[in-house]
Coordinates of N, CA and C in Angstrom, one line a residue:
X1 N -22.6 46.7 -134.0 CA -23.2 45.9 -132.9 C -24.7 46.2 -132.8
X2 N -25.5 45.2 -132.8 CA -26.9 45.3 -132.7 C -27.3 45.3 -131.2
X3 N -28.0 46.4 -130.8 CA -28.3 46.6 -129.4 C -29.8 46.3 -129.0
X4 N -30.7 46.3 -130.0 CA -32.1 46.2 -129.7 C -32.7 45.0 -130.6
X5 N -33.8 44.5 -130.1 CA -34.4 43.4 -130.8 C -35.0 43.9 -132.1
X6 N -35.6 45.2 -132.1 CA -36.2 45.8 -133.3 C -35.1 45.9 -134.4
X7 N -33.9 46.4 -134.0 CA -32.9 46.5 -135.1 C -32.4 45.2 -135.6
X8 N -32.4 44.1 -134.8 CA -32.1 42.8 -135.2 C -33.1 42.3 -136.2
X9 N -34.3 42.6 -136.0 CA -35.4 42.1 -136.9 C -35.7 43.1 -138.1
X10 N -35.0 44.2 -138.1 CA -35.2 45.2 -139.2 C -35.1 44.7 -140.6
X11 N -34.1 43.9 -140.9 CA -34.1 43.4 -142.3 C -35.3 42.6 -142.7
X12 N -35.8 41.8 -141.8 CA -37.0 41.0 -142.1 C -38.2 41.9 -142.3
X13 N -38.3 42.9 -141.4 CA -39.5 43.8 -141.6 C -39.4 44.7 -142.9
X14 N -38.2 45.0 -143.3 CA -38.0 45.8 -144.5 C -38.5 44.9 -145.7
X15 N -38.1 43.7 -145.8 CA -38.5 42.8 -146.9 C -40.0 42.6 -146.9
X16 N -40.6 42.4 -145.7 CA -42.0 42.1 -145.5 C -42.8 43.3 -145.8
X17 N -42.3 44.5 -145.6 CA -43.1 45.7 -145.9 C -43.3 45.9 -147.4
X18 N -42.3 45.5 -148.2 CA -42.5 45.6 -149.6 C -43.5 44.6 -150.2
X19 N -43.7 43.6 -149.4 CA -44.7 42.5 -149.7 C -46.1 42.8 -149.0
X20 N -46.2 44.0 -148.4 CA -47.4 44.4 -147.7 C -47.7 43.5 -146.5
X21 N -46.7 42.9 -145.9 CA -46.9 42.1 -144.7 C -46.6 42.9 -143.4
X22 N -46.1 44.1 -143.5 CA -45.9 44.9 -142.3 C -45.9 46.4 -142.8
X23 N -45.9 47.3 -141.8 CA -45.9 48.7 -142.1 C -44.5 49.2 -142.4
X24 N -44.4 50.2 -143.3 CA -43.2 50.9 -143.5 C -42.8 51.7 -142.2
X25 N -41.5 51.7 -141.9 CA -41.1 52.4 -140.7 C -39.9 53.3 -141.1
X26 N -40.0 54.6 -140.9 CA -38.9 55.5 -141.2 C -39.1 56.7 -140.3
X27 N -38.1 57.0 -139.4 CA -37.0 56.1 -139.0 C -37.5 54.9 -138.3
X28 N -36.6 54.0 -137.9 CA -36.9 52.7 -137.3 C -37.8 53.0 -136.0
X29 N -38.9 52.3 -135.9 CA -39.8 52.5 -134.8 C -41.0 53.4 -135.0
X30 N -40.9 54.2 -136.1 CA -42.0 55.1 -136.4 C -42.8 54.6 -137.7
X31 N -43.9 54.1 -137.5 CA -44.7 53.5 -138.5 C -45.3 54.5 -139.4
X32 N -45.2 54.3 -140.7 CA -45.9 55.2 -141.7 C -47.2 54.5 -142.2
X33 N -48.2 54.7 -141.4 CA -49.5 54.0 -141.5 C -50.1 54.2 -142.9
X34 N -50.4 55.5 -143.2 CA -51.1 55.8 -144.4 C -50.3 55.5 -145.7
X35 N -49.0 55.7 -145.6 CA -48.2 55.3 -146.8 C -48.3 53.8 -147.0
X36 N -48.2 53.0 -145.9 CA -48.3 51.5 -146.1 C -49.7 51.1 -146.6
X37 N -50.7 51.7 -146.2 CA -52.1 51.4 -146.7 C -52.1 51.8 -148.2
X38 N -51.6 52.9 -148.5 CA -51.7 53.4 -149.9 C -50.8 52.4 -150.8
X39 N -49.7 52.0 -150.3 CA -48.8 51.1 -151.1 C -49.5 49.7 -151.3
X40 N -50.1 49.2 -150.2 CA -50.8 47.9 -150.4 C -52.0 48.0 -151.3
X41 N -52.7 49.2 -151.2 CA -53.9 49.4 -152.1 C -53.4 49.4 -153.6
X42 N -52.3 50.1 -153.8 CA -51.9 50.3 -155.2 C -51.4 48.9 -155.8
X43 N -50.7 48.1 -154.9 CA -50.2 46.8 -155.4 C -51.4 45.9 -155.7
X44 N -52.3 45.8 -154.8 CA -53.5 44.9 -155.1 C -54.4 45.4 -156.2
X45 N -54.5 46.7 -156.4 CA -55.3 47.3 -157.5 C -54.6 46.9 -158.8
X46 N -53.3 47.0 -158.9 CA -52.7 46.7 -160.1 C -52.8 45.2 -160.4
X47 N -52.7 44.4 -159.4 CA -52.8 42.9 -159.6 C -54.2 42.6 -160.1
X48 N -55.2 43.2 -159.5 CA -56.6 42.9 -160.0 C -56.8 43.4 -161.4
X49 N -56.4 44.6 -161.6 CA -56.7 45.2 -162.9 C -55.9 44.6 -164.1
X50 N -54.6 44.3 -163.9 CA -53.8 43.9 -165.0 C -53.7 42.3 -165.1
X51 N -54.0 41.6 -164.0 CA -53.8 40.2 -164.0 C -55.1 39.4 -163.8
X52 N -55.7 39.6 -162.6 CA -56.9 38.8 -162.2 C -58.1 39.1 -163.1
X53 N -58.4 40.4 -163.3 CA -59.6 40.7 -164.0 C -59.5 40.3 -165.5
X54 N -58.4 40.5 -166.2 CA -58.3 40.0 -167.6 C -58.5 38.5 -167.6
X55 N -58.0 37.7 -166.6 CA -58.2 36.3 -166.6 C -59.7 36.0 -166.5
X56 N -60.3 36.8 -165.6 CA -61.7 36.5 -165.4 C -62.6 36.8 -166.6
X57 N -62.3 37.9 -167.4 CA -63.1 38.2 -168.5 C -62.8 37.4 -169.7
X58 N -61.7 36.8 -169.8 CA -61.3 35.9 -170.9 C -61.7 34.5 -170.7
X59 N -62.3 34.2 -169.5 CA -62.7 32.8 -169.2 C -64.1 32.9 -168.7
X60 N -64.9 31.9 -169.1 CA -66.3 31.8 -168.6 C -66.4 31.3 -167.2
X61 N -65.3 30.6 -166.8 CA -65.3 30.0 -165.5 C -64.0 30.4 -164.8
X62 N -64.1 31.3 -163.8 CA -62.9 31.8 -163.2 C -62.2 30.7 -162.4
X63 N -63.0 29.9 -161.7 CA -62.4 28.8 -161.0 C -61.7 27.8 -161.9
X64 N -62.2 27.6 -163.1 CA -61.6 26.7 -164.0 C -60.3 27.3 -164.5
X65 N -60.2 28.6 -164.7 CA -59.0 29.2 -165.3 C -57.9 29.2 -164.2
X66 N -58.3 29.4 -163.0 CA -57.3 29.4 -161.9 C -57.7 28.3 -161.0
X67 N -56.9 27.3 -160.9 CA -57.3 26.1 -160.1 C -57.5 26.4 -158.6
X68 N -58.0 25.5 -157.9 CA -58.3 25.7 -156.5 C -57.1 26.0 -155.7
X69 N -56.0 25.4 -156.0 CA -54.8 25.7 -155.2 C -54.3 27.1 -155.4
X70 N -54.4 27.6 -156.7 CA -54.0 29.0 -156.9 C -54.9 30.0 -156.3
X71 N -56.2 29.7 -156.3 CA -57.2 30.6 -155.7 C -57.0 30.6 -154.2
X72 N -56.7 29.4 -153.6 CA -56.4 29.3 -152.2 C -55.2 30.1 -151.8
X73 N -54.2 30.1 -152.6 CA -53.0 30.8 -152.3 C -53.3 32.3 -152.3
X74 N -54.1 32.8 -153.2 CA -54.5 34.2 -153.3 C -55.2 34.6 -152.0
X75 N -56.2 33.8 -151.6 CA -57.0 34.1 -150.4 C -56.1 34.0 -149.1
X76 N -55.2 33.1 -149.1 CA -54.3 33.0 -147.9 C -53.4 34.2 -147.8
X77 N -52.8 34.6 -149.0 CA -51.9 35.8 -149.0 C -52.7 37.1 -148.6
X78 N -53.9 37.2 -149.2 CA -54.7 38.4 -148.9 C -55.1 38.4 -147.4
X79 N -55.4 37.3 -146.8 CA -55.8 37.2 -145.4 C -54.6 37.5 -144.5
X80 N -53.4 37.0 -145.0 CA -52.2 37.3 -144.2 C -51.9 38.8 -144.1
X81 N -52.1 39.5 -145.2 CA -51.8 40.9 -145.3 C -52.8 41.7 -144.4
X82 N -54.1 41.3 -144.4 CA -55.1 41.9 -143.6 C -54.8 41.7 -142.1
X83 N -54.4 40.5 -141.7 CA -54.1 40.2 -140.3 C -52.9 40.9 -139.9
X84 N -51.8 40.9 -140.7 CA -50.6 41.6 -140.4 C -50.8 43.1 -140.1
X85 N -51.6 43.7 -140.9 CA -52.0 45.1 -140.7 C -52.8 45.3 -139.4
X86 N -53.7 44.4 -139.2 CA -54.6 44.6 -138.1 C -53.9 44.3 -136.7
X87 N -53.0 43.4 -136.8 CA -52.3 43.0 -135.5 C -50.9 43.5 -135.4
X88 N -50.6 44.5 -136.2 CA -49.2 45.1 -136.2 C -48.9 45.7 -134.9
X89 N -49.8 46.4 -134.3 CA -49.6 47.1 -133.0 C -49.3 46.0 -131.9
X90 N -50.1 45.0 -131.9 CA -49.9 43.9 -130.9 C -48.5 43.2 -131.1
X91 N -48.1 43.2 -132.4 CA -46.7 42.6 -132.7 C -45.7 43.5 -132.1
X92 N -45.8 44.8 -132.2 CA -44.8 45.7 -131.6 C -44.8 45.6 -130.1
X93 N -45.9 45.4 -129.5 CA -46.0 45.3 -128.0 C -45.3 44.0 -127.6
X94 N -45.5 42.9 -128.4 CA -44.9 41.6 -128.1 C -43.4 41.8 -128.2
X95 N -42.9 42.5 -129.2 CA -41.4 42.7 -129.3 C -40.9 43.5 -128.1
X96 N -41.7 44.5 -127.7 CA -41.2 45.3 -126.5 C -41.2 44.4 -125.2
X97 N -42.1 43.5 -125.1 CA -42.1 42.6 -123.9 C -41.0 41.6 -124.0
X98 N -40.7 41.1 -125.2 CA -39.5 40.2 -125.4 C -38.2 41.0 -125.1
X99 N -38.1 42.2 -125.4 CA -37.0 43.0 -125.1 C -36.8 43.1 -123.6
X100 N -37.9 43.3 -122.8 CA -37.8 43.3 -121.4 C -37.3 42.0 -120.8
X101 N -37.8 40.9 -121.4 CA -37.3 39.6 -121.0 C -35.8 39.5 -121.2
X102 N -35.3 40.0 -122.4 CA -33.9 39.9 -122.7 C -33.1 40.7 -121.8
X103 N -33.6 41.9 -121.4 CA -32.9 42.8 -120.4 C -32.8 42.1 -119.1
X104 N -33.9 41.4 -118.7 CA -33.8 40.7 -117.4 C -32.9 39.5 -117.4
X105 N -32.9 38.8 -118.5 CA -31.9 37.7 -118.6 C -30.5 38.2 -118.7
X106 N -30.3 39.3 -119.3 CA -28.9 39.9 -119.3 C -28.4 40.2 -118.0
X107 N -29.3 40.8 -117.1 CA -29.0 41.1 -115.8 C -28.7 39.9 -114.9
X108 N -29.3 38.8 -115.3 CA -29.0 37.5 -114.6 C -27.8 36.7 -115.1
X109 N -27.2 37.3 -116.2 CA -26.0 36.7 -116.7 C -26.1 36.0 -118.0
X110 N -27.3 36.1 -118.6 CA -27.4 35.4 -120.0 C -27.3 36.5 -121.0
X111 N -26.3 36.5 -121.8 CA -26.0 37.6 -122.8 C -27.1 37.5 -123.9
X112 N -27.3 38.7 -124.5 CA -28.2 38.8 -125.6 C -27.6 38.3 -126.9
X113 N -28.4 37.8 -127.8 CA -28.0 37.2 -129.0 C -28.5 37.9 -130.2
X114 N -28.6 39.3 -130.1 CA -29.2 40.1 -131.2 C -28.3 40.0 -132.5
X115 N -27.0 40.1 -132.3 CA -26.2 40.1 -133.5 C -26.2 38.8 -134.2
X116 N -26.3 37.7 -133.5 CA -26.4 36.4 -134.1 C -27.8 36.2 -134.8
X117 N -28.8 36.8 -134.1 CA -30.2 36.7 -134.8 C -30.2 37.5 -136.0
X118 N -29.6 38.7 -136.0 CA -29.6 39.5 -137.2 C -28.8 38.9 -138.4
X119 N -27.6 38.3 -138.0 CA -26.8 37.6 -139.1 C -27.6 36.4 -139.6
X120 N -28.3 35.7 -138.8 CA -29.1 34.5 -139.2 C -30.2 35.0 -140.2
X121 N -30.9 36.1 -139.8 CA -32.0 36.6 -140.7 C -31.4 37.1 -142.0
X122 N -30.3 37.7 -142.0 CA -29.7 38.2 -143.2 C -29.3 37.0 -144.2
X123 N -28.8 36.0 -143.6 CA -28.4 34.8 -144.4 C -29.7 34.2 -145.0
X124 N -30.8 34.1 -144.2 CA -32.0 33.6 -144.8 C -32.6 34.5 -145.9
X125 N -32.5 35.8 -145.7 CA -33.0 36.7 -146.7 C -32.1 36.6 -148.0
X126 N -30.8 36.4 -147.9 CA -30.0 36.3 -149.0 C -30.3 35.0 -149.8
X127 N -30.6 33.9 -149.0 CA -31.0 32.7 -149.7 C -32.4 32.8 -150.3
X128 N -33.3 33.6 -149.7 CA -34.6 33.8 -150.3 C -34.5 34.6 -151.6
X129 N -33.6 35.6 -151.6 CA -33.4 36.4 -152.8 C -32.8 35.6 -153.9
X130 N -31.8 34.7 -153.6 CA -31.3 33.8 -154.6 C -32.3 32.9 -155.2
X131 N -33.2 32.4 -154.3 CA -34.3 31.5 -154.8 C -35.2 32.3 -155.7
X132 N -35.5 33.6 -155.3 CA -36.4 34.4 -156.1 C -35.8 34.6 -157.5
X133 N -34.6 35.0 -157.7 CA -34.0 35.2 -159.0 C -33.9 33.9 -159.8
X134 N -33.6 32.8 -159.2 CA -33.5 31.5 -159.9 C -34.9 31.1 -160.4
X135 N -35.9 31.3 -159.5 CA -37.3 30.9 -159.9 C -37.8 31.8 -161.0
X136 N -37.5 33.1 -161.0 CA -37.9 34.0 -162.0 C -37.2 33.7 -163.3
X137 N -35.9 33.4 -163.3 CA -35.2 33.1 -164.5 C -35.7 31.8 -165.2
X138 N -36.0 30.8 -164.3 CA -36.5 29.5 -164.9 C -37.9 29.7 -165.5
X139 N -38.7 30.5 -164.8 CA -40.1 30.7 -165.4 C -40.0 31.5 -166.7
X140 N -39.2 32.5 -166.7 CA -39.1 33.3 -168.0 C -38.5 32.4 -169.1
X141 N -37.5 31.6 -168.8 CA -36.9 30.7 -169.8 C -37.9 29.7 -170.3
X142 N -38.7 29.1 -169.4 CA -39.8 28.2 -169.8 C -40.8 28.8 -170.7
X143 N -41.3 29.9 -170.3 CA -42.4 30.6 -171.0 C -41.9 31.1 -172.3
X144 N -40.6 31.7 -172.4 CA -40.1 32.2 -173.6 C -39.9 31.1 -174.6
X145 N -39.5 29.9 -174.2 CA -39.3 28.8 -175.1 C -40.7 28.3 -175.6
X146 N -41.7 28.3 -174.7 CA -43.0 27.8 -175.1 C -43.7 28.8 -176.0
X147 N -43.6 30.1 -175.6 CA -44.3 31.1 -176.4 C -43.3 32.2 -176.7
X148 N -42.6 32.1 -177.8 CA -41.6 33.1 -178.2 C -42.3 34.5 -178.3
X149 N -41.7 35.5 -177.6 CA -42.2 36.8 -177.7 C -41.2 37.8 -178.2
X150 N -41.7 39.0 -178.5 CA -40.8 40.0 -178.9 C -39.8 40.5 -177.8
X151 N -38.5 40.5 -178.0 CA -37.6 40.9 -176.9 C -37.9 42.3 -176.4
X152 N -38.6 43.1 -177.2 CA -38.9 44.5 -176.7 C -39.9 44.4 -175.5
X153 N -40.6 43.3 -175.4 CA -41.6 43.1 -174.3 C -41.0 42.4 -173.1
X154 N -39.7 42.5 -173.0 CA -39.0 41.8 -171.9 C -39.5 42.3 -170.5
X155 N -39.6 43.6 -170.3 CA -40.0 44.2 -169.0 C -41.5 43.9 -168.7
X156 N -42.3 43.9 -169.8 CA -43.7 43.6 -169.6 C -43.8 42.1 -169.1
X157 N -43.1 41.2 -169.7 CA -43.1 39.8 -169.3 C -42.6 39.6 -167.9
X158 N -41.6 40.4 -167.5 CA -41.1 40.3 -166.2 C -42.1 40.8 -165.2
X159 N -42.8 41.8 -165.5 CA -43.9 42.3 -164.6 C -45.0 41.3 -164.4
X160 N -45.4 40.7 -165.5 CA -46.5 39.7 -165.4 C -46.0 38.4 -164.6
X161 N -44.7 38.1 -164.7 CA -44.2 37.0 -164.0 C -44.2 37.3 -162.5
X162 N -43.7 38.5 -162.2 CA -43.7 39.0 -160.8 C -45.1 39.0 -160.2
X163 N -46.0 39.6 -161.0 CA -47.4 39.7 -160.5 C -48.1 38.3 -160.3
X164 N -47.8 37.4 -161.2 CA -48.4 36.1 -161.1 C -47.8 35.3 -159.9
X165 N -46.5 35.5 -159.5 CA -45.9 34.8 -158.4 C -45.9 35.6 -157.1
X166 N -46.6 36.8 -157.1 CA -46.6 37.6 -156.0 C -47.1 36.9 -154.7
X167 N -48.3 36.3 -154.9 CA -48.9 35.6 -153.8 C -48.0 34.5 -153.2
X168 N -47.3 33.8 -154.1 CA -46.3 32.8 -153.6 C -45.2 33.4 -152.7
X169 N -44.7 34.6 -153.1 CA -43.7 35.2 -152.4 C -44.2 35.8 -151.0
X170 N -45.5 36.2 -151.1 CA -46.1 36.7 -149.8 C -46.2 35.6 -148.8
X171 N -46.7 34.4 -149.3 CA -46.9 33.3 -148.4 C -45.5 32.8 -147.8
X172 N -44.5 32.8 -148.7 CA -43.2 32.4 -148.2 C -42.7 33.4 -147.1
X173 N -42.8 34.6 -147.4 CA -42.4 35.6 -146.4 C -43.2 35.5 -145.1
X174 N -44.5 35.3 -145.2 CA -45.3 35.2 -144.0 C -44.9 34.0 -143.2
X175 N -44.6 32.8 -143.9 CA -44.1 31.7 -143.1 C -42.7 31.9 -142.5
X176 N -41.9 32.7 -143.2 CA -40.6 33.0 -142.6 C -40.7 33.9 -141.4
X177 N -41.6 34.9 -141.4 CA -41.8 35.7 -140.2 C -42.3 34.9 -139.1
X178 N -43.3 34.1 -139.3 CA -43.9 33.3 -138.2 C -42.8 32.3 -137.6
X179 N -42.1 31.7 -138.5 CA -41.0 30.8 -138.0 C -40.0 31.5 -137.2
X180 N -39.6 32.7 -137.6 CA -38.6 33.5 -136.9 C -39.1 33.8 -135.5
X181 N -40.3 34.3 -135.4 CA -40.8 34.7 -134.1 C -41.1 33.6 -133.2
X182 N -41.6 32.5 -133.7 CA -41.8 31.3 -132.9 C -40.5 30.7 -132.4
X183 N -39.5 30.6 -133.3 CA -38.2 30.1 -132.9 C -37.5 30.9 -131.9
X184 N -37.6 32.3 -132.1 CA -36.9 33.1 -131.1 C -37.6 33.1 -129.8
X185 N -38.9 33.1 -129.8 CA -39.7 33.1 -128.5 C -39.4 31.8 -127.8
X186 N -39.4 30.6 -128.5 CA -39.1 29.4 -127.9 C -37.7 29.4 -127.3
X187 N -36.7 29.9 -128.0 CA -35.3 30.0 -127.5 C -35.2 30.8 -126.3
X188 N -35.9 31.9 -126.2 CA -35.8 32.8 -125.0 C -36.5 32.1 -123.8
X189 N -37.6 31.3 -124.0 CA -38.2 30.6 -122.9 C -37.3 29.5 -122.4
X190 N -36.6 28.9 -123.3 CA -35.6 27.9 -122.8 C -34.5 28.6 -122.0
X191 N -34.1 29.8 -122.4 CA -33.1 30.5 -121.6 C -33.7 30.9 -120.2
X192 N -34.9 31.3 -120.1 CA -35.6 31.6 -118.9 C -35.6 30.3 -118.0
X193 N -35.9 29.2 -118.5 CA -36.0 28.0 -117.8 C -34.6 27.6 -117.2
X194 N -33.6 27.8 -118.1 CA -32.2 27.5 -117.6 C -31.7 28.4 -116.5
X195 N -32.1 29.7 -116.6 CA -31.7 30.6 -115.5 C -32.4 30.3 -114.2
X196 N -33.7 30.0 -114.3 CA -34.4 29.6 -113.1 C -33.8 28.4 -112.5
X197 N -33.4 27.4 -113.3 CA -32.7 26.2 -112.7 C -31.4 26.6 -112.0
X198 N -30.7 27.5 -112.6 CA -29.4 28.0 -112.0 C -29.7 28.7 -110.7
X199 N -30.7 29.6 -110.7 CA -31.0 30.3 -109.5 C -31.5 29.4 -108.4
X200 N -32.3 28.4 -108.8 CA -32.8 27.4 -107.8 C -31.6 26.7 -107.1
X201 N -30.7 26.2 -107.9 CA -29.5 25.5 -107.4 C -28.7 26.3 -106.5
X202 N -28.4 27.6 -106.9 CA -27.6 28.5 -106.1 C -28.2 28.8 -104.8
X203 N -29.5 29.1 -104.8 CA -30.1 29.6 -103.6 C -30.3 28.4 -102.6
X204 N -30.6 27.3 -103.0 CA -30.8 26.2 -102.1 C -29.5 25.6 -101.6
X205 N -28.4 25.8 -102.4 CA -27.1 25.4 -101.9 C -26.6 26.4 -100.9
X206 N -26.9 27.7 -101.1 CA -26.4 28.7 -100.1 C -27.2 28.6 -98.8
X207 N -28.5 28.2 -98.9 CA -29.3 28.1 -97.7 C -29.3 26.8 -97.1
X208 N -28.5 25.9 -97.5 CA -28.6 24.5 -97.0 C -28.2 24.5 -95.5
X209 N -27.3 25.3 -95.1 CA -26.9 25.3 -93.7 C -27.5 26.4 -92.9
X210 N -28.4 27.1 -93.4 CA -29.0 28.3 -92.7 C -30.4 28.0 -92.3
X211 N -30.9 26.8 -92.4 CA -32.2 26.5 -91.9 C -33.3 27.0 -92.8
X212 N -33.0 27.4 -94.0 CA -34.0 27.9 -95.0 C -34.7 29.1 -94.4
X213 N -34.0 30.2 -94.1 CA -34.6 31.4 -93.6 C -35.7 31.9 -94.5
X214 N -36.7 32.5 -93.9 CA -37.9 32.9 -94.6 C -37.6 34.0 -95.6
X215 N -36.7 34.9 -95.2 CA -36.4 36.0 -96.1 C -35.6 35.6 -97.3
X216 N -35.0 34.5 -97.3 CA -34.2 34.0 -98.4 C -34.9 33.0 -99.2
X217 N -36.1 32.7 -98.8 CA -36.8 31.6 -99.5 C -37.9 32.1 -100.5
X218 N -37.4 32.7 -101.6 CA -38.3 33.2 -102.6 C -38.7 32.2 -103.6
X219 N -38.1 31.0 -103.5 CA -38.6 29.9 -104.3 C -39.3 29.0 -103.3
X220 N -40.6 28.9 -103.4 CA -41.4 28.2 -102.4 C -41.6 26.7 -102.7
X221 N -41.7 26.3 -103.9 CA -42.1 25.0 -104.3 C -41.2 24.5 -105.4
X222 N -40.6 23.3 -105.2 CA -39.9 22.6 -106.2 C -40.4 21.2 -106.3
X223 N -41.1 20.9 -107.3 CA -41.8 19.6 -107.4 C -41.4 18.9 -108.6
X224 N -41.0 17.7 -108.4 CA -40.6 16.8 -109.5 C -41.8 15.9 -109.9
X225 N -42.1 15.9 -111.1 CA -43.2 15.1 -111.6 C -42.6 14.1 -112.7
X226 N -42.9 12.9 -112.4 CA -42.4 11.9 -113.4 C -43.5 11.3 -114.1
X227 N -43.4 11.3 -115.5 CA -44.5 10.8 -116.3 C -43.8 10.3 -117.6
X228 N -44.0 9.1 -117.9 CA -43.5 8.5 -119.2 C -42.0 8.8 -119.3
X229 N -41.2 8.5 -118.2 CA -39.8 8.6 -118.2 C -39.3 10.0 -118.5
X230 N -40.1 11.0 -118.2 CA -39.7 12.4 -118.3 C -39.7 13.0 -116.9
X231 N -38.8 14.0 -116.8 CA -38.8 14.8 -115.5 C -39.2 16.2 -115.8
X232 N -40.1 16.7 -115.1 CA -40.6 18.0 -115.3 C -40.5 18.8 -114.0
X233 N -40.0 20.0 -114.1 CA -39.7 20.8 -112.9 C -40.7 22.0 -112.9
X234 N -41.2 22.3 -111.7 CA -42.1 23.5 -111.6 C -41.6 24.4 -110.5
X235 N -41.4 25.6 -110.8 CA -41.0 26.6 -109.9 C -42.1 27.6 -109.7
X236 N -42.4 28.0 -108.4 CA -43.4 29.0 -108.1 C -42.6 30.2 -107.5
X237 N -42.5 31.3 -108.1 CA -41.7 32.4 -107.7 C -42.5 33.4 -106.9
X238 N -42.0 34.0 -105.9 CA -42.6 35.0 -105.1 C -41.9 36.4 -105.4

């Protein structure tokens, strides 16, 4: 049974940490800052030394050898890694605040959905891993047929394929993380809105025959705004 939001999101953070999009944590909740920096530095150093630099020295025009789209993907991936490291502390604070919101909603009768969230993330990760192996197999099959190589160089070829597609996997993982957080935050805000609507209905029904006593009137304003056939409700809580 998943009891915390951090444990529900742990599979996503584990995958992203190997792609340099988050810090390694062991045990859960304790960031290994220097190890994460060293890992990211070693990954990008190997990419530059074994892949990007040889392409640069073998071509008189670096932009010509790597098209604009490929170069843009590299810049986006590198920027995503820098931003994720720089904003990681703010991300953990945001998760803590979301946990407080979940605790408040649970006290008001809205159950937590951590286990469902964890299962959903695991299913997405499994699908992503399947896509990863299918994409890798198709690339290797295509390149091997076009440029037959010695079977003894199999692991070297796999390494270069992984290195060449690394930025694509980073961008996919970054989009997955952003989509997960935005979707979960939107879901919780909808739950907050639903609970406020229930509280409003219960309190005003209970106070209908009591003359709206001041001590029970912690919802001061309920205003309906009609615009373009839509109804919008505004609550001001004291």
